[in-house]
CSV table of C-alpha atoms in Angstrom, one decimal:
chain,number,residue,atom,x,y,z
T,1,UNK,CA,13.2,-82.9,41.7
T,2,UNK,CA,14.7,-83.4,45.2
T,3,UNK,CA,15.6,-80.6,47.6
T,4,UNK,CA,14.1,-77.2,48.2
T,5,UNK,CA,16.2,-74.7,46.2
T,6,UNK,CA,14.3,-73.5,43.2
T,7,UNK,CA,17.4,-71.8,41.6
T,8,UNK,CA,19.5,-74.9,42.0
T,9,UNK,CA,16.8,-77.1,40.5
T,10,UNK,CA,16.3,-74.8,37.5
T,11,UNK,CA,20.1,-74.6,37.0
T,12,UNK,CA,20.4,-78.4,37.1
T,13,UNK,CA,17.5,-79.0,34.7
T,14,UNK,CA,18.5,-76.3,32.1
T,15,UNK,CA,22.1,-77.2,32.3
T,16,UNK,CA,21.5,-80.9,31.8
T,17,UNK,CA,18.8,-80.9,29.1
T,18,UNK,CA,19.3,-78.7,26.1
T,19,UNK,CA,16.4,-80.1,24.1
T,20,UNK,CA,13.6,-80.5,26.6
T,21,UNK,CA,14.2,-78.7,29.8
T,22,UNK,CA,11.2,-78.4,32.2
T,23,UNK,CA,9.8,-76.4,35.1
T,24,UNK,CA,10.9,-78.4,38.2
T,25,UNK,CA,8.6,-79.3,41.1
T,26,UNK,CA,10.1,-79.5,44.6
T,27,UNK,CA,7.7,-81.3,46.9
T,28,UNK,CA,10.2,-81.5,49.7
T,29,UNK,CA,9.4,-77.9,50.6
T,30,UNK,CA,6.1,-79.1,52.0
T,31,UNK,CA,2.3,-78.6,51.4
T,32,UNK,CA,1.7,-76.4,48.4
T,33,UNK,CA,4.9,-77.6,46.7
T,34,UNK,CA,3.6,-81.1,46.3
T,35,UNK,CA,1.9,-82.1,43.1
T,36,UNK,CA,-1.7,-81.9,44.3
T,37,UNK,CA,-1.1,-78.6,46.2
T,38,UNK,CA,0.7,-77.0,43.3
T,39,UNK,CA,-2.1,-77.8,40.9
T,40,UNK,CA,-4.7,-76.7,43.5
T,41,UNK,CA,-3.0,-73.4,43.5
T,42,UNK,CA,-3.6,-73.1,39.7
T,43,UNK,CA,-7.4,-73.6,40.0
T,44,UNK,CA,-9.7,-70.6,39.2
T,45,UNK,CA,-12.5,-69.9,41.7
T,46,UNK,CA,-11.9,-73.2,43.5
T,47,UNK,CA,-9.6,-73.3,46.5
T,48,UNK,CA,-8.2,-75.9,48.8
T,49,UNK,CA,-6.5,-76.2,52.2
T,50,UNK,CA,-4.6,-79.0,54.0
T,51,UNK,CA,-6.3,-81.3,56.4
T,52,UNK,CA,-4.7,-84.3,58.2
T,53,UNK,CA,-6.2,-86.5,55.6
T,54,UNK,CA,-5.0,-84.4,52.6
T,55,UNK,CA,-6.1,-81.5,50.5
T,56,UNK,CA,-9.7,-80.4,50.9
T,57,UNK,CA,-11.8,-78.0,48.9
T,58,UNK,CA,-12.4,-74.6,50.6
T,59,UNK,CA,-14.9,-71.8,50.3
T,60,UNK,CA,-12.2,-69.1,50.0
T,61,UNK,CA,-8.4,-68.9,49.4
T,62,UNK,CA,-6.4,-69.3,52.6
T,63,UNK,CA,-2.8,-69.7,53.8
T,64,UNK,CA,-2.3,-73.0,51.9
T,65,UNK,CA,-3.5,-71.6,48.6
T,66,UNK,CA,-1.3,-68.5,49.0
T,67,UNK,CA,1.7,-70.7,49.9
T,68,UNK,CA,1.1,-72.9,46.8
T,69,UNK,CA,1.0,-69.9,44.5
T,70,UNK,CA,4.1,-68.4,46.2
T,71,UNK,CA,6.1,-71.6,45.7
T,72,UNK,CA,5.1,-71.7,42.0
T,73,UNK,CA,6.0,-68.1,41.5
T,74,UNK,CA,9.4,-68.8,43.0
T,75,UNK,CA,9.9,-71.7,40.6
T,76,UNK,CA,8.9,-69.6,37.6
T,77,UNK,CA,11.2,-66.8,38.6
T,78,UNK,CA,14.1,-69.3,38.8
T,79,UNK,CA,13.2,-70.9,35.4
T,80,UNK,CA,13.0,-67.5,33.8
T,81,UNK,CA,16.4,-66.6,35.1
T,82,UNK,CA,18.1,-69.7,33.6
T,83,UNK,CA,16.2,-69.6,30.3
T,84,UNK,CA,17.2,-66.1,29.1
T,85,UNK,CA,17.5,-66.2,25.4
T,86,UNK,CA,16.4,-69.9,25.2
T,87,UNK,CA,14.6,-71.0,22.1
T,88,UNK,CA,13.2,-74.5,21.9
T,89,UNK,CA,10.8,-77.0,23.7
T,90,UNK,CA,10.0,-76.4,27.3
T,91,UNK,CA,7.8,-78.7,29.4
T,92,UNK,CA,5.5,-77.7,32.3
T,93,UNK,CA,3.3,-80.1,34.2
T,94,UNK,CA,0.2,-80.2,36.3
T,95,UNK,CA,-2.0,-82.9,37.8
T,96,UNK,CA,-4.7,-84.1,35.4
T,97,UNK,CA,-8.4,-83.7,36.2
T,98,UNK,CA,-9.0,-87.3,37.3
T,99,UNK,CA,-6.1,-87.7,39.7
T,100,UNK,CA,-7.1,-84.3,41.0
T,101,UNK,CA,-10.7,-85.5,41.6
T,102,UNK,CA,-9.4,-88.7,43.3
T,103,UNK,CA,-7.1,-86.7,45.6
T,104,UNK,CA,-9.0,-83.5,46.5
T,105,UNK,CA,-11.6,-84.0,49.3
T,106,UNK,CA,-15.1,-82.4,49.4
T,107,UNK,CA,-16.2,-80.8,52.6
T,108,UNK,CA,-17.6,-84.1,53.8
T,109,UNK,CA,-14.2,-85.7,53.5
T,110,UNK,CA,-15.0,-87.9,50.5
T,111,UNK,CA,-13.0,-87.5,47.3
T,112,UNK,CA,-14.4,-85.1,44.7
T,113,UNK,CA,-14.5,-88.2,42.5
T,114,UNK,CA,-17.7,-89.3,44.3
T,115,UNK,CA,-19.6,-86.3,42.9
T,116,UNK,CA,-20.0,-86.0,39.1
T,117,UNK,CA,-20.8,-82.3,39.4
T,118,UNK,CA,-17.7,-81.6,41.5
T,119,UNK,CA,-15.6,-83.5,38.9
T,120,UNK,CA,-17.0,-81.2,36.1
T,121,UNK,CA,-16.4,-78.1,38.2
T,122,UNK,CA,-12.8,-79.2,38.9
T,123,UNK,CA,-12.1,-79.9,35.3
T,124,UNK,CA,-13.5,-76.5,34.2
T,125,UNK,CA,-11.5,-74.7,36.9
T,126,UNK,CA,-8.3,-76.6,35.9
T,127,UNK,CA,-8.8,-75.8,32.3
T,128,UNK,CA,-9.1,-72.1,33.0
T,129,UNK,CA,-6.1,-72.1,35.4
T,130,UNK,CA,-3.9,-73.8,32.9
T,131,UNK,CA,-4.8,-71.2,30.2
T,132,UNK,CA,-3.4,-68.6,32.5
T,133,UNK,CA,-0.4,-70.6,33.6
T,134,UNK,CA,0.7,-71.4,30.0
T,135,UNK,CA,0.3,-67.8,29.1
T,136,UNK,CA,2.5,-66.7,32.0
T,137,UNK,CA,5.2,-69.2,31.0
T,138,UNK,CA,5.1,-67.9,27.5
T,139,UNK,CA,5.6,-64.3,28.7
T,140,UNK,CA,8.5,-65.3,30.8
T,141,UNK,CA,10.2,-67.5,28.2
T,142,UNK,CA,9.1,-66.0,24.9
T,143,UNK,CA,11.3,-68.2,22.7
T,144,UNK,CA,10.0,-71.4,24.2
T,145,UNK,CA,7.6,-73.9,22.5
T,146,UNK,CA,5.6,-75.0,25.5
T,147,UNK,CA,4.6,-78.6,26.0
T,148,UNK,CA,2.1,-79.5,28.8
T,149,UNK,CA,2.3,-82.7,30.8
T,150,UNK,CA,-0.8,-83.9,32.7
T,151,UNK,CA,0.2,-86.3,35.5
T,152,UNK,CA,-2.5,-88.9,35.9
T,153,UNK,CA,-1.2,-91.6,38.3
T,154,UNK,CA,-4.7,-92.4,39.5
T,155,UNK,CA,-6.3,-92.7,36.1
T,156,UNK,CA,-6.2,-96.5,36.0
T,157,UNK,CA,-7.8,-96.7,39.5
T,158,UNK,CA,-10.5,-94.2,38.4
T,159,UNK,CA,-11.3,-96.4,35.4
T,160,UNK,CA,-11.3,-99.6,37.4
T,161,UNK,CA,-13.4,-98.2,40.3
T,162,UNK,CA,-10.6,-98.9,42.8
T,163,UNK,CA,-10.2,-95.5,44.4
T,164,UNK,CA,-11.0,-96.0,48.1
T,165,UNK,CA,-13.6,-94.0,50.0
T,166,UNK,CA,-12.8,-92.0,53.1
T,167,UNK,CA,-13.6,-94.9,55.4
T,168,UNK,CA,-11.4,-97.3,53.4
T,169,UNK,CA,-14.2,-99.9,53.5
T,170,UNK,CA,-15.5,-99.3,50.0
T,171,UNK,CA,-14.4,-97.9,46.7
T,172,UNK,CA,-15.9,-95.2,44.5
T,173,UNK,CA,-17.7,-96.3,41.4
T,174,UNK,CA,-15.7,-96.5,38.2
T,175,UNK,CA,-16.1,-93.4,36.0
T,176,UNK,CA,-17.5,-94.1,32.5
T,177,UNK,CA,-14.6,-94.1,29.9
T,178,UNK,CA,-16.4,-91.6,27.7
T,179,UNK,CA,-16.7,-89.1,30.6
T,180,UNK,CA,-13.0,-89.6,31.4
T,181,UNK,CA,-12.1,-89.0,27.8
T,182,UNK,CA,-14.3,-86.0,27.5
T,183,UNK,CA,-12.7,-84.2,30.5
T,184,UNK,CA,-9.2,-84.9,29.3
T,185,UNK,CA,-10.2,-83.6,25.8
T,186,UNK,CA,-11.5,-80.4,27.4
T,187,UNK,CA,-8.2,-79.8,29.2
T,188,UNK,CA,-6.3,-80.4,26.0
T,189,UNK,CA,-8.4,-78.0,24.1
T,190,UNK,CA,-7.9,-75.4,26.9
T,191,UNK,CA,-4.2,-75.7,26.2
T,192,UNK,CA,-4.9,-74.7,22.6
T,193,UNK,CA,-7.2,-71.8,23.0
T,194,UNK,CA,-7.2,-70.8,19.3
T,195,UNK,CA,-8.9,-74.1,18.5
T,196,UNK,CA,-11.0,-74.2,21.7
T,197,UNK,CA,-12.5,-70.8,21.1
T,198,UNK,CA,-13.4,-71.5,17.5
T,199,UNK,CA,-16.9,-72.3,16.3
T,200,UNK,CA,-18.2,-75.8,16.1
T,201,UNK,CA,-17.1,-76.4,12.5
T,202,UNK,CA,-13.7,-75.0,13.1
T,203,UNK,CA,-13.4,-77.1,16.3
T,204,UNK,CA,-14.3,-80.2,14.3
T,205,UNK,CA,-11.7,-79.4,11.7
T,206,UNK,CA,-9.1,-78.7,14.4
T,207,UNK,CA,-9.7,-82.2,15.9
T,208,UNK,CA,-9.3,-83.8,12.5
T,209,UNK,CA,-6.0,-82.0,12.1
T,210,UNK,CA,-4.9,-83.1,15.6
T,211,UNK,CA,-5.6,-86.7,14.8
T,212,UNK,CA,-3.5,-86.4,11.7
T,213,UNK,CA,-0.3,-85.5,13.6
T,214,UNK,CA,1.1,-83.9,16.7
T,215,UNK,CA,3.7,-81.5,15.5
T,216,UNK,CA,1.6,-78.8,13.9
T,217,UNK,CA,2.7,-75.2,14.2
T,218,UNK,CA,0.8,-73.2,16.8
T,219,UNK,CA,-0.3,-76.2,18.9
T,220,UNK,CA,0.7,-77.0,22.4
T,221,UNK,CA,1.7,-80.7,22.6
T,222,UNK,CA,0.0,-82.4,25.6
T,223,UNK,CA,1.7,-85.4,27.2
T,224,UNK,CA,-0.3,-87.5,29.6
T,225,UNK,CA,1.8,-89.4,32.2
T,226,UNK,CA,0.7,-92.5,34.0
T,227,UNK,CA,3.1,-94.5,36.1
T,228,UNK,CA,0.5,-97.2,36.8
T,229,UNK,CA,-0.1,-100.5,34.9
T,230,UNK,CA,-2.6,-100.8,32.1
T,231,UNK,CA,-2.2,-97.3,30.6
T,232,UNK,CA,-5.3,-96.7,28.4
T,233,UNK,CA,-3.4,-95.7,25.3
T,234,UNK,CA,-6.4,-95.7,23.0
T,235,UNK,CA,-8.5,-93.5,25.3
T,236,UNK,CA,-5.7,-91.0,25.7
T,237,UNK,CA,-5.1,-90.8,22.0
T,238,UNK,CA,-8.8,-90.2,21.3
T,239,UNK,CA,-8.7,-87.4,23.9
T,240,UNK,CA,-6.0,-85.7,21.9
T,241,UNK,CA,-2.8,-86.6,23.7
T,242,UNK,CA,0.2,-86.0,21.5
T,243,UNK,CA,2.5,-88.0,23.8
T,244,UNK,CA,2.0,-90.7,26.4
T,245,UNK,CA,4.5,-91.2,29.3
T,246,UNK,CA,4.7,-94.4,31.2
T,247,UNK,CA,6.9,-96.5,33.5
T,248,UNK,CA,8.4,-98.8,30.8
T,249,UNK,CA,8.9,-101.6,33.3
T,250,UNK,CA,5.1,-101.9,33.8
T,251,UNK,CA,4.3,-102.5,30.1
T,252,UNK,CA,3.5,-106.1,29.1
T,253,UNK,CA,2.9,-107.7,25.7
T,254,UNK,CA,-0.8,-107.1,26.2
T,255,UNK,CA,0.0,-103.4,25.5
T,256,UNK,CA,1.9,-104.1,22.3
T,257,UNK,CA,-1.1,-103.6,19.9
T,258,UNK,CA,-2.1,-100.3,21.6
T,259,UNK,CA,1.5,-99.0,21.6
T,260,UNK,CA,2.0,-100.0,18.0
T,261,UNK,CA,-1.2,-98.2,16.9
T,262,UNK,CA,-0.2,-95.1,18.9
T,263,UNK,CA,3.3,-94.8,17.5
T,264,UNK,CA,2.1,-95.4,13.9
T,265,UNK,CA,-0.6,-92.7,14.5
T,266,UNK,CA,2.1,-90.2,15.4
T,267,UNK,CA,1.9,-90.3,19.2
T,268,UNK,CA,5.3,-89.8,21.0
T,269,UNK,CA,6.2,-92.5,23.6
T,270,UNK,CA,7.9,-91.1,26.7
T,271,UNK,CA,9.6,-94.2,27.9
T,272,UNK,CA,10.4,-94.2,31.6
T,273,UNK,CA,13.4,-96.6,31.5
T,274,UNK,CA,15.7,-95.1,34.1
T,275,UNK,CA,15.0,-95.7,37.8
T,276,UNK,CA,13.9,-92.6,39.7
T,277,UNK,CA,15.5,-93.5,43.1
T,278,UNK,CA,19.1,-94.0,44.0
T,279,UNK,CA,20.8,-97.1,42.7
T,280,UNK,CA,23.3,-98.3,40.1
T,281,UNK,CA,22.8,-97.1,36.6
T,282,UNK,CA,23.4,-99.5,33.6
T,283,UNK,CA,25.3,-98.3,30.6
T,284,UNK,CA,23.2,-96.0,28.4
T,285,UNK,CA,22.8,-98.6,25.6
T,286,UNK,CA,21.6,-101.1,28.2
T,287,UNK,CA,18.9,-98.7,29.5
T,288,UNK,CA,17.2,-98.6,26.1
T,289,UNK,CA,17.6,-102.2,25.2
T,290,UNK,CA,14.0,-102.9,26.1
T,291,UNK,CA,12.8,-100.1,23.8
T,292,UNK,CA,14.8,-101.7,20.9
T,293,UNK,CA,13.3,-105.1,21.7
T,294,UNK,CA,9.7,-103.6,21.7
T,295,UNK,CA,10.3,-102.0,18.3
T,296,UNK,CA,11.5,-105.4,16.9
T,297,UNK,CA,8.5,-107.2,18.4
T,298,UNK,CA,6.1,-104.6,16.9
T,299,UNK,CA,7.8,-104.8,13.5
T,300,UNK,CA,8.4,-101.0,13.5
T,301,UNK,CA,11.1,-99.4,11.5
T,302,UNK,CA,14.1,-98.9,13.9
T,303,UNK,CA,14.9,-95.6,12.1
T,304,UNK,CA,11.8,-94.0,13.6
T,305,UNK,CA,13.0,-94.5,17.2
T,306,UNK,CA,14.7,-91.2,17.6
T,307,UNK,CA,11.5,-89.4,16.3
T,308,UNK,CA,9.0,-91.5,18.2
T,309,UNK,CA,10.6,-92.0,21.6
T,310,UNK,CA,11.7,-89.7,24.4
T,311,UNK,CA,13.8,-91.3,27.2
T,312,UNK,CA,12.9,-90.3,30.7
T,313,UNK,CA,13.1,-91.5,34.3
T,314,UNK,CA,10.5,-94.1,35.3
T,315,UNK,CA,8.7,-91.4,37.4
T,316,UNK,CA,9.6,-88.3,39.3
T,317,UNK,CA,13.0,-87.8,40.9
T,318,UNK,CA,11.7,-86.3,44.2
T,319,UNK,CA,12.8,-89.4,46.1
T,320,UNK,CA,16.3,-89.3,44.7
T,321,UNK,CA,19.4,-87.6,46.1
T,322,UNK,CA,20.4,-84.4,44.3
T,323,UNK,CA,23.5,-86.1,43.0
T,324,UNK,CA,21.6,-89.1,41.6
T,325,UNK,CA,19.0,-86.8,40.0
T,326,UNK,CA,21.7,-84.9,38.1
T,327,UNK,CA,23.2,-88.2,37.0
T,328,UNK,CA,19.8,-89.5,35.8
T,329,UNK,CA,19.2,-86.5,33.6
T,330,UNK,CA,22.6,-86.8,32.0
T,331,UNK,CA,22.1,-90.6,31.7
T,332,UNK,CA,18.8,-90.0,29.9
T,333,UNK,CA,20.5,-87.7,27.4
T,334,UNK,CA,23.2,-90.3,26.7
T,335,UNK,CA,20.7,-93.2,26.4
T,336,UNK,CA,18.6,-91.2,23.9
T,337,UNK,CA,21.8,-90.5,21.9
T,338,UNK,CA,22.5,-94.3,21.9
T,339,UNK,CA,19.0,-95.0,20.6
T,340,UNK,CA,19.4,-92.4,17.8
T,341,UNK,CA,23.0,-93.5,16.9
T,342,UNK,CA,22.4,-97.3,17.0
T,343,UNK,CA,18.6,-97.9,16.5
T,344,UNK,CA,19.2,-101.6,15.7
């Protein structure tokens, strides 16, 4: 969200969205409120500080870590204030392990992505940090059903081997898809500790249940968001994602088969159809015309649209004006209503 007032952002989000409000991020406040710094503040026994080139892993917590944690605490206080008595879905977000590894620097200035051991340590630290974060949100908003969004804008680049080195003259080697999938699965299991802490047989049974459907009682839905082209739908589904969020304008007919399989398998599509920066907005029905067209092309039942699709901005709203951000949230609600009322 734009601006730097946590209370105003929480008030806007909770007042505009009665079915899926979320914990806002306000990167305009500076380092520590940005998506990388905010998630770095969640890490357990891994710390980071700001260098001219970006966030770099530290030996001990410093001013930047304390600031990140302070900003998050302020945001949580504001959310708690405006969700008194709330019962329903509530979304929180963090950077996923691969975008984190592509963005955090090691002490030598190279991305953590360059070191497989560092990637494993980051993923484990993030998993532990998210356990605590989700538990904190549940304590603050006891009536909420928490959903976790993992932001992975660098995921496609990690899989393609196109993340640049510190010098900019080469790129880091592509990470094996099985390794990428495994790290994401570990994070998703961390969001569901009852299953993650079970024995091997119970864990296998839990995975089978997760594959059968996303809306089981007691589970934390995990949405993976990628605003890059070539979203790896099949990989994310295998990792256990219950929802996949994307910039709808970047989808092509090459994605049709993967999207169709995902939707038929129970995965929710978070369709980013509304521009995230200031500009004219079409009528709500026009905003979801592409979604209706996709459903027809896939031969899916239009009646499933309201159950299978969530309408969202194309990406974050941090670059928008506060007035436009409010209009976008209201527009998404109306566009979703249009999709539900007139699926054809």
